[in-house]
Coordinates of N, CA and C in Angstrom, one line a residue:
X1 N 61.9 126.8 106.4 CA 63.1 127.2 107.1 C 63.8 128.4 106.4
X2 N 64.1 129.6 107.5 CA 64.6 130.3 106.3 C 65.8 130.1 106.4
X3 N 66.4 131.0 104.7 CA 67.9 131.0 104.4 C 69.1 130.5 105.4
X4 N 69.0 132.0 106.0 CA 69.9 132.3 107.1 C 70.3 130.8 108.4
X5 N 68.6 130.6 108.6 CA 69.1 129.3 109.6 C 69.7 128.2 109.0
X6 N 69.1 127.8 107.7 CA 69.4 126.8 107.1 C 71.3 126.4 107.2
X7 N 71.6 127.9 106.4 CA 73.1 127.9 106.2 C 73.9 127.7 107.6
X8 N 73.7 127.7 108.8 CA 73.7 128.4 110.5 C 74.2 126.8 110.2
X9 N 72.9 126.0 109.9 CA 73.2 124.6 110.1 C 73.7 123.9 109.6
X10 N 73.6 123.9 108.3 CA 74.4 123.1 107.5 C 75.7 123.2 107.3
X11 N 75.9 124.4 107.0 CA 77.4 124.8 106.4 C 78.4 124.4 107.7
X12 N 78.4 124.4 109.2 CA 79.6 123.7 109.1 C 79.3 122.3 109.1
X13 N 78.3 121.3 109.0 CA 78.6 120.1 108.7 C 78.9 119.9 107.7
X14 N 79.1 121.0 106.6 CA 79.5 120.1 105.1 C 80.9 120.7 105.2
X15 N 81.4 121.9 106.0 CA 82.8 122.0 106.3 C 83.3 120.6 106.7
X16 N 82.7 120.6 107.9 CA 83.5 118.9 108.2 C 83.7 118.0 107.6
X17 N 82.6 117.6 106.7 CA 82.8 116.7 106.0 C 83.6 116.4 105.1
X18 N 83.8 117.7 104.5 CA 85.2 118.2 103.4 C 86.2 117.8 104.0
X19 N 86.4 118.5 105.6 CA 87.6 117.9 106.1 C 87.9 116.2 106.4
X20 N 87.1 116.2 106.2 CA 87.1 114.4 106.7 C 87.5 113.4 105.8
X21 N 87.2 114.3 104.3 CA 87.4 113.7 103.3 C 89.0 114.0 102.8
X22 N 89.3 115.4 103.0 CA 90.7 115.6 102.6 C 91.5 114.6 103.5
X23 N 91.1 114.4 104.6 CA 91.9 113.9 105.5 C 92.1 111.8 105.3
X24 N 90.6 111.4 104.8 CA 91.1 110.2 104.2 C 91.8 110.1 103.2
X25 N 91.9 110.7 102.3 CA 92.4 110.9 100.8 C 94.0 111.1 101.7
X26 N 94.4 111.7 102.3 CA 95.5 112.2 102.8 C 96.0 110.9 103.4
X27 N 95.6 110.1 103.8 CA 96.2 109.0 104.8 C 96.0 107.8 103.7
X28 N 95.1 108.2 102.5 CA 95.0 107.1 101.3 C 96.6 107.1 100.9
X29 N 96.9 108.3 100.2 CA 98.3 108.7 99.7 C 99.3 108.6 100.2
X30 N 99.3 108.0 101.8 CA 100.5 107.7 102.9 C 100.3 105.9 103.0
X31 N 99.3 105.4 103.1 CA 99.2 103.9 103.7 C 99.8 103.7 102.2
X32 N 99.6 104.4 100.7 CA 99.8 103.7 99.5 C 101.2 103.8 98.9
X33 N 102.0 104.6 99.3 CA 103.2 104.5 98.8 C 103.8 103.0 98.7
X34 N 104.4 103.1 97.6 CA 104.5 101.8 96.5 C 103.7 101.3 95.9
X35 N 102.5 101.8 96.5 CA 101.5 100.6 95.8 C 101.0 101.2 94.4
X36 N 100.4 100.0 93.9 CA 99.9 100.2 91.9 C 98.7 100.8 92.5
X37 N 98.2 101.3 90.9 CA 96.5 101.6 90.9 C 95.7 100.9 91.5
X38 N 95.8 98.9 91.1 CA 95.1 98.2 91.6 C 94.7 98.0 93.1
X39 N 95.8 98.8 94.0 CA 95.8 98.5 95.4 C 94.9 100.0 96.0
X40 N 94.3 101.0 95.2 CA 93.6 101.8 95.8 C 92.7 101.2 96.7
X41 N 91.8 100.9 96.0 CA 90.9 100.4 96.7 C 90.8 99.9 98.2
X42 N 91.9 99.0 97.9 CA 92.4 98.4 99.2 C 92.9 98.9 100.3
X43 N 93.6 100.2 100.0 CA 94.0 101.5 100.6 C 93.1 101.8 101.5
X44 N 92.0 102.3 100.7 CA 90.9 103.7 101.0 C 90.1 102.7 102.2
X45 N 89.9 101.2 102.0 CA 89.6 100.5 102.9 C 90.3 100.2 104.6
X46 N 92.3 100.3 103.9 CA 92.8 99.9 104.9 C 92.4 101.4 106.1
X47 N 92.2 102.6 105.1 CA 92.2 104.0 106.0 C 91.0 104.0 106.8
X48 N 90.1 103.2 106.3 CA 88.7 103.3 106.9 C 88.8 102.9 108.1
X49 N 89.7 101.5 107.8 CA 89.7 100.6 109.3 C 90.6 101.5 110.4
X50 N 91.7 101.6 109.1 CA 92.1 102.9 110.8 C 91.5 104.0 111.8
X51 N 90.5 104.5 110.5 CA 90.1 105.5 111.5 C 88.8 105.1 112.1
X52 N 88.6 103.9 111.9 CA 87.1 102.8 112.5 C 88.0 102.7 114.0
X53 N 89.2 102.4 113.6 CA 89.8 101.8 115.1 C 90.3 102.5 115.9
X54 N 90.9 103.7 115.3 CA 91.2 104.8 116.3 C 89.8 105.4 117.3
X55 N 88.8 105.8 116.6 CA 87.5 105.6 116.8 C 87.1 105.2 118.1
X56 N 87.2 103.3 117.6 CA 86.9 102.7 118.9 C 87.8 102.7 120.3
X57 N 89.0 102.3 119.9 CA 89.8 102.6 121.0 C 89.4 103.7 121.9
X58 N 89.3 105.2 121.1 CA 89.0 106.0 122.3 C 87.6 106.1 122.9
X59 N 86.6 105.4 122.5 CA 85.5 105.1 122.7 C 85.2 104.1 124.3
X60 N 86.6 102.7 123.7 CA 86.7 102.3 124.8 C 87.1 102.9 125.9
X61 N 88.1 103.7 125.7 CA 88.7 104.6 126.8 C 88.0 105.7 127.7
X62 N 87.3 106.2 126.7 CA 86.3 107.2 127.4 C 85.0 106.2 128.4
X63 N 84.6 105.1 127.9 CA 83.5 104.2 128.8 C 84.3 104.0 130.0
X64 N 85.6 103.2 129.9 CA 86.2 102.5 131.3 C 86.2 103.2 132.5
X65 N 86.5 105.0 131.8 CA 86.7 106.4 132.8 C 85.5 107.0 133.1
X66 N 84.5 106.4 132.7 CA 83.0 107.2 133.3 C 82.4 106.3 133.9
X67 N 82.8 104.9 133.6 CA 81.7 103.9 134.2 C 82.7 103.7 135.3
X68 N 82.9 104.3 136.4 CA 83.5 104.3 137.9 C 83.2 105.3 138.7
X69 N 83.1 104.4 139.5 CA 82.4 104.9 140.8 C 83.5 106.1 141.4
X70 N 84.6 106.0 141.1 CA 85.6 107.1 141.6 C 84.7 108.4 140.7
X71 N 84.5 108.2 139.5 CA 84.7 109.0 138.5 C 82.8 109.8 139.1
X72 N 82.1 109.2 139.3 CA 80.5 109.8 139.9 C 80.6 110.3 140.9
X73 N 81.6 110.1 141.9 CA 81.7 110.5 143.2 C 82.3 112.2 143.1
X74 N 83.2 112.4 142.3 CA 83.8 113.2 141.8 C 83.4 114.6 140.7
X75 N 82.1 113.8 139.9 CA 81.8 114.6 138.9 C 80.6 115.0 139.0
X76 N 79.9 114.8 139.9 CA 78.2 115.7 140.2 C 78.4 116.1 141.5
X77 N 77.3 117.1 141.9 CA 77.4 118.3 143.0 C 78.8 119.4 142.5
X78 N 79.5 119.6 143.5 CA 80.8 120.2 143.3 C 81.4 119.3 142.4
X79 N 82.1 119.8 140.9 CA 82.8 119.0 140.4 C 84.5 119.2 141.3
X80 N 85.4 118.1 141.4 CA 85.8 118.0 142.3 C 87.1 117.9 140.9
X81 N 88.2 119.4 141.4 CA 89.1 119.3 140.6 C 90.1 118.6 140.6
X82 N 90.5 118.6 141.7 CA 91.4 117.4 142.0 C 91.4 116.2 141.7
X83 N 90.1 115.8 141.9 CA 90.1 114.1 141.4 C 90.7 114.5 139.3
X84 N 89.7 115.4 139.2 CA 89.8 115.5 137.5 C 92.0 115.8 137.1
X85 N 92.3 116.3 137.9 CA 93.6 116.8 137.5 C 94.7 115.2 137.6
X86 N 94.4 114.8 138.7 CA 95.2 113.2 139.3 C 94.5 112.8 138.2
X87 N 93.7 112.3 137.8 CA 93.3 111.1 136.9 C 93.5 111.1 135.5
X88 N 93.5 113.0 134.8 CA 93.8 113.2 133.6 C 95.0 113.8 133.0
X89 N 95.2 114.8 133.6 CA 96.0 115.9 133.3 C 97.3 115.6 132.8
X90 N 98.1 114.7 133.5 CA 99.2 114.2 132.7 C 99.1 113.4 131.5
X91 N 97.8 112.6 131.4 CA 97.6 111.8 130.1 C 97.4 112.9 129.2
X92 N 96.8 114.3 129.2 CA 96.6 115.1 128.0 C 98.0 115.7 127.8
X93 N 98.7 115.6 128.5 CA 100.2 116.4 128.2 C 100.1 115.7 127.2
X94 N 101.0 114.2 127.9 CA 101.7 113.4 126.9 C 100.6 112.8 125.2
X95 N 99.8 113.1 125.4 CA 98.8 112.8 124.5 C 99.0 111.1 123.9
X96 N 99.1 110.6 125.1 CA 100.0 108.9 124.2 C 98.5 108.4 123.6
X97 N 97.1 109.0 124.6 CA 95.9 108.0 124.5 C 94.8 109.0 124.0
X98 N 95.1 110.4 124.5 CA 94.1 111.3 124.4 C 95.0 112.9 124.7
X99 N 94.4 114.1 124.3 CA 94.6 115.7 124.3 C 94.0 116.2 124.9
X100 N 92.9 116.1 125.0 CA 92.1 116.8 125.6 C 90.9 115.9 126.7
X101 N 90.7 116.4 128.2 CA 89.1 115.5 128.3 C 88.1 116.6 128.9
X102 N 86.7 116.6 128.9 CA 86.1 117.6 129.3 C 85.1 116.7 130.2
X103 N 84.2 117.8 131.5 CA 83.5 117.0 132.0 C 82.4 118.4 131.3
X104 N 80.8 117.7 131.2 CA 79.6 118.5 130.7 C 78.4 118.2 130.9
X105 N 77.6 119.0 131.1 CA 76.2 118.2 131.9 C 75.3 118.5 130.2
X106 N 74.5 117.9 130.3 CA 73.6 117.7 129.8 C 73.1 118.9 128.4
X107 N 73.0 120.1 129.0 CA 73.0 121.2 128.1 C 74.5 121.1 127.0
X108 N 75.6 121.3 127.8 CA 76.7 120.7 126.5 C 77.0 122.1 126.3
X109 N 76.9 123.3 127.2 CA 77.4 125.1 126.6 C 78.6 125.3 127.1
X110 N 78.8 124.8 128.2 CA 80.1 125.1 129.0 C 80.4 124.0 129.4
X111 N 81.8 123.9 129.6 CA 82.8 122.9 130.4 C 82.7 122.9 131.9
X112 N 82.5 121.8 132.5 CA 82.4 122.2 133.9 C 84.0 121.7 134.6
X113 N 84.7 120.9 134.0 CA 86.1 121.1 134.1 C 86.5 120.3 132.6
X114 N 87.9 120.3 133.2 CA 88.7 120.2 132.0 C 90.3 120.0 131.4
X115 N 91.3 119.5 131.2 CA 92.6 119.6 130.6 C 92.6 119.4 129.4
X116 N 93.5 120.3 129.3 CA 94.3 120.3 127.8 C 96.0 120.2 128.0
X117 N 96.9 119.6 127.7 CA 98.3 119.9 127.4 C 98.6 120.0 129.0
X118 N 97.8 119.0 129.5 CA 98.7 119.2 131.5 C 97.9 120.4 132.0
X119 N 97.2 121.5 131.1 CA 96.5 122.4 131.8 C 94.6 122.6 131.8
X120 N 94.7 123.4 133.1 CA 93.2 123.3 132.8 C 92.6 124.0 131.5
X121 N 91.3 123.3 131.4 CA 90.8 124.1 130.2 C 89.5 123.7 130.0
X122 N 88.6 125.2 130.0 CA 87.5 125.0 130.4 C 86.5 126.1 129.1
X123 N 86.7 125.3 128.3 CA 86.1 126.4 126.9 C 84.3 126.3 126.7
X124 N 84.6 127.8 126.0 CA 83.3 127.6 125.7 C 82.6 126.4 124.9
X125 N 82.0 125.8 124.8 CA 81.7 124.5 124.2 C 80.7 125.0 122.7
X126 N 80.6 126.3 122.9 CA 79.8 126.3 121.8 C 80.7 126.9 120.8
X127 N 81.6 127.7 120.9 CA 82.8 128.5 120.6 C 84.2 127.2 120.2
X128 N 84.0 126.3 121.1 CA 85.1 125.4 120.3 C 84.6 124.7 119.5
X129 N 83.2 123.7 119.7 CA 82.8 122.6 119.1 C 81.3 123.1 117.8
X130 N 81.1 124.0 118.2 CA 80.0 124.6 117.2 C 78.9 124.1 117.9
X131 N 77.5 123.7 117.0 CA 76.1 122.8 117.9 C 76.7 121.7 118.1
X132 N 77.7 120.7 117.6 CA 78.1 119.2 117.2 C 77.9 118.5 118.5
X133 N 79.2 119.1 119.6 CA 78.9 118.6 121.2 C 77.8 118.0 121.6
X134 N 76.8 119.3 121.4 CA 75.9 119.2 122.0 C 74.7 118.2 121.8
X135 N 75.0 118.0 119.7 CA 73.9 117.4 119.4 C 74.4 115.7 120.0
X136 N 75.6 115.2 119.8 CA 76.2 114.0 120.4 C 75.7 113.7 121.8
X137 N 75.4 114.8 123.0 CA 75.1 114.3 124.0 C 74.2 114.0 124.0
X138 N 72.9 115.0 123.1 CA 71.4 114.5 123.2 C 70.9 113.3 122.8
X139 N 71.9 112.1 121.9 CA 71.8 111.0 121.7 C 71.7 110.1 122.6
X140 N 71.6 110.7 124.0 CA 71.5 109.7 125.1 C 70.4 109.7 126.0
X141 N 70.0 108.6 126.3 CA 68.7 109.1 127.1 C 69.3 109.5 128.3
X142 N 68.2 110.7 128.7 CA 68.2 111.6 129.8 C 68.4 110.8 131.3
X143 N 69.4 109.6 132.0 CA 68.9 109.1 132.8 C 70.1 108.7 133.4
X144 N 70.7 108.3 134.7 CA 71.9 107.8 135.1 C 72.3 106.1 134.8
X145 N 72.0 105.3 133.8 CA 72.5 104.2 133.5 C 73.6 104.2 132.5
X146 N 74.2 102.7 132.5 CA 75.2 102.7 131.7 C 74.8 102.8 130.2
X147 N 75.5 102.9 129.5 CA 75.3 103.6 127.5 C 76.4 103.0 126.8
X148 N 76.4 102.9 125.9 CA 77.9 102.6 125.0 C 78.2 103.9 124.8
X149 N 79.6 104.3 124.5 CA 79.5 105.8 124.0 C 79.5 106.1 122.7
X150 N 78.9 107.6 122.6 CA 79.1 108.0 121.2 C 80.2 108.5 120.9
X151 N 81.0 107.9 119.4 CA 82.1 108.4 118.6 C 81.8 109.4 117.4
X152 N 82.6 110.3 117.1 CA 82.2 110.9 115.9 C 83.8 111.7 115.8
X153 N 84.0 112.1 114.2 CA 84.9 113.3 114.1 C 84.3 114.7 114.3
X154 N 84.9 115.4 114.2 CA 84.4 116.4 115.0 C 85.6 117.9 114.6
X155 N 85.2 119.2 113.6 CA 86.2 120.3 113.2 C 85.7 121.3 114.5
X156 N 87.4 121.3 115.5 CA 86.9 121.8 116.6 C 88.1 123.5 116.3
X157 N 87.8 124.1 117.6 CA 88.7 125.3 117.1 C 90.5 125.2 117.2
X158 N 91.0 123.5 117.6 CA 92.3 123.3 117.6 C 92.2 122.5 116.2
X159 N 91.1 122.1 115.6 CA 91.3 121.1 114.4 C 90.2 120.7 114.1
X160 N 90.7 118.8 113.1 CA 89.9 118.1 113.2 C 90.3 117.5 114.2
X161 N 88.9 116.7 115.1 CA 89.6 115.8 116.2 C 88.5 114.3 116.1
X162 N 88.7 113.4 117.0 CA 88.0 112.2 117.3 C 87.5 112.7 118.4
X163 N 86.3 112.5 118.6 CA 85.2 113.2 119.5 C 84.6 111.9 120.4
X164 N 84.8 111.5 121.8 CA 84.1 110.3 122.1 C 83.6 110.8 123.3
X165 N 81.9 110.5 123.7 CA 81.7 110.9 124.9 C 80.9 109.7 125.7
X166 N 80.9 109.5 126.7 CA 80.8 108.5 127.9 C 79.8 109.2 129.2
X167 N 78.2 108.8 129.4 CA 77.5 109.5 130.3 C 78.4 109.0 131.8
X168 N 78.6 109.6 132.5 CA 79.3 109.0 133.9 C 78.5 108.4 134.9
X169 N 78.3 107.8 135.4 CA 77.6 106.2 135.9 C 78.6 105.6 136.9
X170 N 78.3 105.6 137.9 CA 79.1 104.8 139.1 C 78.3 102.8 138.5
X171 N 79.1 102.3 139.1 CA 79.0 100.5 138.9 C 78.6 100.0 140.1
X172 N 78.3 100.9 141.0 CA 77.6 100.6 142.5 C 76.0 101.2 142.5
X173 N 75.3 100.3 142.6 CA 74.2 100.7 142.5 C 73.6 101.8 143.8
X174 N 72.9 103.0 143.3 CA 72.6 103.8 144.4 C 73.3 104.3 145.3
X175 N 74.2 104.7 144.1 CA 75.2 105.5 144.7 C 75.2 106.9 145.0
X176 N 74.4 107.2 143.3 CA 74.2 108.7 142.8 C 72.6 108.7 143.2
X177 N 72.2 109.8 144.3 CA 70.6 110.3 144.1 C 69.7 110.2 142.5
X178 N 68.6 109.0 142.8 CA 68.5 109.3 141.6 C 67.4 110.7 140.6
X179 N 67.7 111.8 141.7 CA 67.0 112.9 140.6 C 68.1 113.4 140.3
X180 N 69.7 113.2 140.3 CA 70.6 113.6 139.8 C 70.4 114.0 138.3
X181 N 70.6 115.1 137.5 CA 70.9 115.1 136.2 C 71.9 114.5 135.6
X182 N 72.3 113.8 134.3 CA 73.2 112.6 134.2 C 74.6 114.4 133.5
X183 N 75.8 113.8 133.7 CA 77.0 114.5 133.3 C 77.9 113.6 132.6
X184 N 78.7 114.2 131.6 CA 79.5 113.3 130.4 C 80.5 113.6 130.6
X185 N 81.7 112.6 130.7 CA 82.9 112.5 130.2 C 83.6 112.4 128.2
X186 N 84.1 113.6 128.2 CA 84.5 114.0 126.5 C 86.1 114.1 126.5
X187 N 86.3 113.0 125.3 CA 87.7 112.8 125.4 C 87.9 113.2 123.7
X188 N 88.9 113.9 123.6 CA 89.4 114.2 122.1 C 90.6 113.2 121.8
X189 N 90.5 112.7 120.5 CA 92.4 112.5 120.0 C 92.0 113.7 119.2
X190 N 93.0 114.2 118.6 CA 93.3 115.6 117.6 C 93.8 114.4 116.7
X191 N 93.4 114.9 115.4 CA 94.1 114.3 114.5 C 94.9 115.6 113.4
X192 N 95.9 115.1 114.2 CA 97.1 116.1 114.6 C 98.5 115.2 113.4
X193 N 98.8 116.4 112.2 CA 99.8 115.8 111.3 C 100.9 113.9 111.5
X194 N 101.1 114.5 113.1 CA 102.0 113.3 113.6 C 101.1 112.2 113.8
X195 N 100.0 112.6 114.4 CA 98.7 111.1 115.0 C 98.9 110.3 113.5
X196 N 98.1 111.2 112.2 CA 97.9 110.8 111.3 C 99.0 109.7 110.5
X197 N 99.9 110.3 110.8 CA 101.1 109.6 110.5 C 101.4 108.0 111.1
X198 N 101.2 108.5 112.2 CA 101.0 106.8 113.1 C 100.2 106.4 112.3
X199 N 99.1 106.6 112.6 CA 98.3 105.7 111.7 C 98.5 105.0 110.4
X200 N 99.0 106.0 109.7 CA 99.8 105.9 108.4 C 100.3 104.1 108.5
X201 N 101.6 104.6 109.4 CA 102.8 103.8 109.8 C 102.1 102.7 110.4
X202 N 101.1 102.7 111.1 CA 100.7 101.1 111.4 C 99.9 100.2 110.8
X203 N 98.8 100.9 109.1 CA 98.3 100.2 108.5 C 98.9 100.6 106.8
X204 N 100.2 100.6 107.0 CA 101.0 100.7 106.0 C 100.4 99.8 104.9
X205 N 100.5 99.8 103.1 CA 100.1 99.3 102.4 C 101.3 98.5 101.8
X206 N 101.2 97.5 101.4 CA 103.0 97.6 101.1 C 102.4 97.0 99.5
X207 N 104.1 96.9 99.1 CA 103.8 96.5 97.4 C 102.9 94.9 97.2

């Protein structure tokens, strides 16, 4: 392998990783206030679960919204903006669940729709997410059935974020042609100073 590719690939996953690490250590030193040396441990644990759970939740959230038949009807052939604007757009304003959602076929280079902040947003996928996107989709087989989805963190060009994606799948059988290529629903939390903080505040450590 030479040099040059090597570093192409590695270096930003061990950026991420750095960040992932500052970022538990950072929510260690928030869940621990009051607490002795003895309760580190217990900390670094309680942070894990947090961000195990933040994790899943949006994990859950991203499956509920792909595994519907509204959501297949809407998301192959013409992607159909409207359905995508009514069903997201205001949840990324207010960010109560999620910031961002993207819809992506299979390749993972471009957005085929998208909000951010109540607006559209349709980025380059390789320019926001680096290869990472892409390599998360290819974790799924090539085919229109249901999947659990993949979770990961993810240093994108707004941050670090929670990265969950969901292949889209109607719950009515033969609904979708099946030489259809399969398309993904991608939902971010940003782990964003305040998010972090919640988190903080809900798996607080106490004395």
């Amino acid at each position: 392998m030479h040099v040059r590719y090597a570093v192409a690939i590695f270096l930003p996953l061990l950026i991420a990783s750095v960040v992932v690490v500052m970022l538990t250590l950072d929510l260690v030193a928030r869940v621990s206030v009051g607490a002795n040396i003895e309760d580190r441990k217990r900390s670094l644990q309680t942070v894990e679960s947090a961000l195990s759970s933040a994790q899943q939740n949006l994990g859950r959230f991203v499956s509920d919204n792909a595994y519907w038949d509204a959501a297949a009807r809407a998301s192959y052939g013409t992607l159909d903006d409207s359905w995508l604007s009514e069903s997201f757009a205001t949840s990324t304003e207010d960010g109560s669940s999620y910031d961002i959602v993207l819809v992506v076929d299979r390749q993972a280079d471009a957005a085929l729709g998208g909000y951010k902040s109540g607006e559209s947003f349709k980025p380059d996928i390789v320019e926001y997410f680096g290869p990472k996107l892409h390599r998360l989709v290819q974790l799924f087989p090539e085919d229109l059935e249901y999947h659990d989805p993949e979770v990961s963190i993810m240093k994108t060009a707004d941050g670090l974020a929670i990265v969950a994606v969901s292949p889209i799948v109607p719950t009515t059988e033969g609904l979708l042609a099946p030489t259809e290529r399969p398309r993904y629903l991608v939902m971010l939390r940003m782990l964003t100073n305040s998010f972090v903080q919640i988190l903080a505040d809900q798996y607080v450590v106490q004395d």
